[in-house]
Amino acid sequence: MVNPKLTINNVKELLDYARANPGQIKLRLGGPGLRRRPSSGELMKTIAKVELTHVPYRGTGPAMSDLVAGHIQMMFELLPASLQQISSGNVRALANAGANARQRR
């Protein structure tokens, strides 16, 4: 999901923006306990060959507050933790990476 101040409405637009503006998208990075495997942001950086700036956070609450306020531009998070902010228009969901993600089109 992204801050709605960005004029980005889908993943393709996000990647195009990231390529045109290397390092300008600040992305939430979870705490040290989450680092057992590559983060979604690291996977996106590697696969899509984009430069994103990771900002560490200790939890979803502080990161979501900063996303809503525009201090960071993007974060990956589970739907239950972000549904209220998505529904209220405080953040814009771009994709769902769940088991049924292909069915949501």
Short mmCIF file of C-alpha atoms in Angstrom, two decimals:
data_model
loop_
_atom_site.label_atom_id
_atom_site.label_comp_id
_atom_site.label_asym_id
_atom_site.label_seq_id
_atom_site.Cartn_x
_atom_site.Cartn_y
_atom_site.Cartn_z
CA MET A 1 0.00 0.00 0.00
CA VAL A 2 1.05 3.58 -0.56
CA ASN A 3 0.31 7.02 0.78
CA PRO A 4 -2.54 8.45 -1.34
CA LYS A 5 -0.58 11.64 -2.04
CA LEU A 6 1.41 9.59 -4.55
CA THR A 7 -0.36 9.49 -7.89
CA ILE A 8 0.17 5.73 -8.06
CA ASN A 9 -2.77 3.39 -8.57
CA ASN A 10 -1.18 0.02 -9.34
CA VAL A 11 2.06 -1.93 -9.06
CA LYS A 12 3.21 -1.09 -12.60
CA GLU A 13 2.91 2.64 -11.86
CA LEU A 14 4.77 2.11 -8.58
CA LEU A 15 7.66 0.36 -10.33
CA ASP A 16 7.77 2.99 -13.07
CA TYR A 17 7.90 5.73 -10.41
CA ALA A 18 10.58 3.89 -8.42
CA ARG A 19 12.74 3.49 -11.53
CA ALA A 20 12.35 7.16 -12.44
CA ASN A 21 13.06 8.29 -8.85
CA PRO A 22 15.67 5.87 -7.40
CA GLY A 23 15.73 5.78 -3.61
CA GLN A 24 12.94 8.32 -3.16
CA ILE A 25 10.32 5.82 -2.03
CA LYS A 26 10.71 5.18 1.68
CA LEU A 27 9.48 1.74 2.66
CA ARG A 28 8.69 0.29 6.08
CA LEU A 29 11.08 -2.38 7.25
CA GLY A 30 10.01 -4.57 10.18
CA GLY A 31 11.97 -5.17 13.34
CA PRO A 32 14.87 -7.61 13.79
CA GLY A 33 12.57 -10.54 14.63
CA LEU A 34 11.14 -10.39 11.12
CA ARG A 35 14.51 -10.72 9.37
CA ARG A 36 14.63 -14.54 9.23
CA ARG A 37 13.74 -14.37 5.54
CA PRO A 38 13.91 -11.61 2.93
CA SER A 39 11.25 -8.96 3.36
CA SER A 40 8.67 -8.28 0.66
CA GLY A 41 10.43 -4.99 0.00
CA GLU A 42 13.79 -6.72 -0.49
CA LEU A 43 12.19 -9.19 -2.87
CA MET A 44 10.59 -6.34 -4.83
CA LYS A 45 13.91 -4.50 -5.02
CA THR A 46 15.71 -7.58 -6.30
CA ILE A 47 13.12 -8.91 -8.74
CA ALA A 48 11.99 -5.56 -10.17
CA LYS A 49 15.46 -3.99 -10.01
CA VAL A 50 14.30 -0.84 -8.23
CA GLU A 51 15.96 1.18 -5.49
CA LEU A 52 13.81 1.67 -2.40
CA THR A 53 14.91 3.23 0.90
CA HIS A 54 14.14 1.02 3.89
CA VAL A 55 13.17 2.70 7.16
CA PRO A 56 13.19 0.44 10.26
CA TYR A 57 10.15 0.32 12.57
CA ARG A 58 9.43 -1.65 15.72
CA GLY A 59 5.84 -2.39 14.75
CA THR A 60 2.92 -1.88 12.43
CA GLY A 61 1.32 0.95 14.44
CA PRO A 62 4.17 3.46 14.20
CA ALA A 63 4.80 2.54 10.55
CA MET A 64 1.12 2.92 9.63
CA SER A 65 1.01 6.32 11.35
CA ASP A 66 4.01 7.45 9.31
CA LEU A 67 2.51 6.08 6.09
CA VAL A 68 -0.73 7.98 6.70
CA ALA A 69 1.26 11.14 7.55
CA GLY A 70 3.42 10.77 4.43
CA HIS A 71 6.74 10.26 6.24
CA ILE A 72 7.11 6.98 4.36
CA GLN A 73 5.48 6.32 1.01
CA MET A 74 4.94 2.57 1.03
CA MET A 75 4.63 -0.52 3.18
CA PHE A 76 3.66 -4.15 2.97
CA GLU A 77 1.27 -5.33 5.68
CA LEU A 78 -1.35 -7.97 6.36
CA LEU A 79 -4.89 -7.01 5.49
CA PRO A 80 -6.36 -7.21 9.03
CA ALA A 81 -3.83 -4.64 10.26
CA SER A 82 -4.49 -2.23 7.39
CA LEU A 83 -8.14 -2.68 6.38
CA GLN A 84 -9.42 0.25 8.44
CA GLN A 85 -6.88 2.67 6.91
CA ILE A 86 -7.60 1.35 3.40
CA SER A 87 -11.37 1.63 3.88
CA SER A 88 -11.09 5.19 5.19
CA GLY A 89 -8.91 6.26 2.25
CA ASN A 90 -5.91 7.08 4.43
CA VAL A 91 -3.77 4.65 2.40
CA ARG A 92 -4.18 3.13 -1.06
CA ALA A 93 -3.90 -0.64 -1.49
CA LEU A 94 -2.15 -1.62 -4.72
CA ALA A 95 -2.05 -5.39 -4.49
CA ASN A 96 -2.86 -8.41 -2.40
CA ALA A 97 -0.24 -11.13 -2.11
CA GLY A 98 -2.52 -13.65 -0.40
CA ALA A 99 -3.36 -17.17 -1.54
CA ASN A 100 -6.31 -15.92 -3.61
CA ALA A 101 -4.61 -12.77 -4.93
CA ARG A 102 -5.16 -13.71 -8.59
CA GLN A 103 -8.89 -13.98 -8.00
CA ARG A 104 -9.18 -10.34 -6.78
CA ARG A 105 -8.64 -8.85 -10.24
#
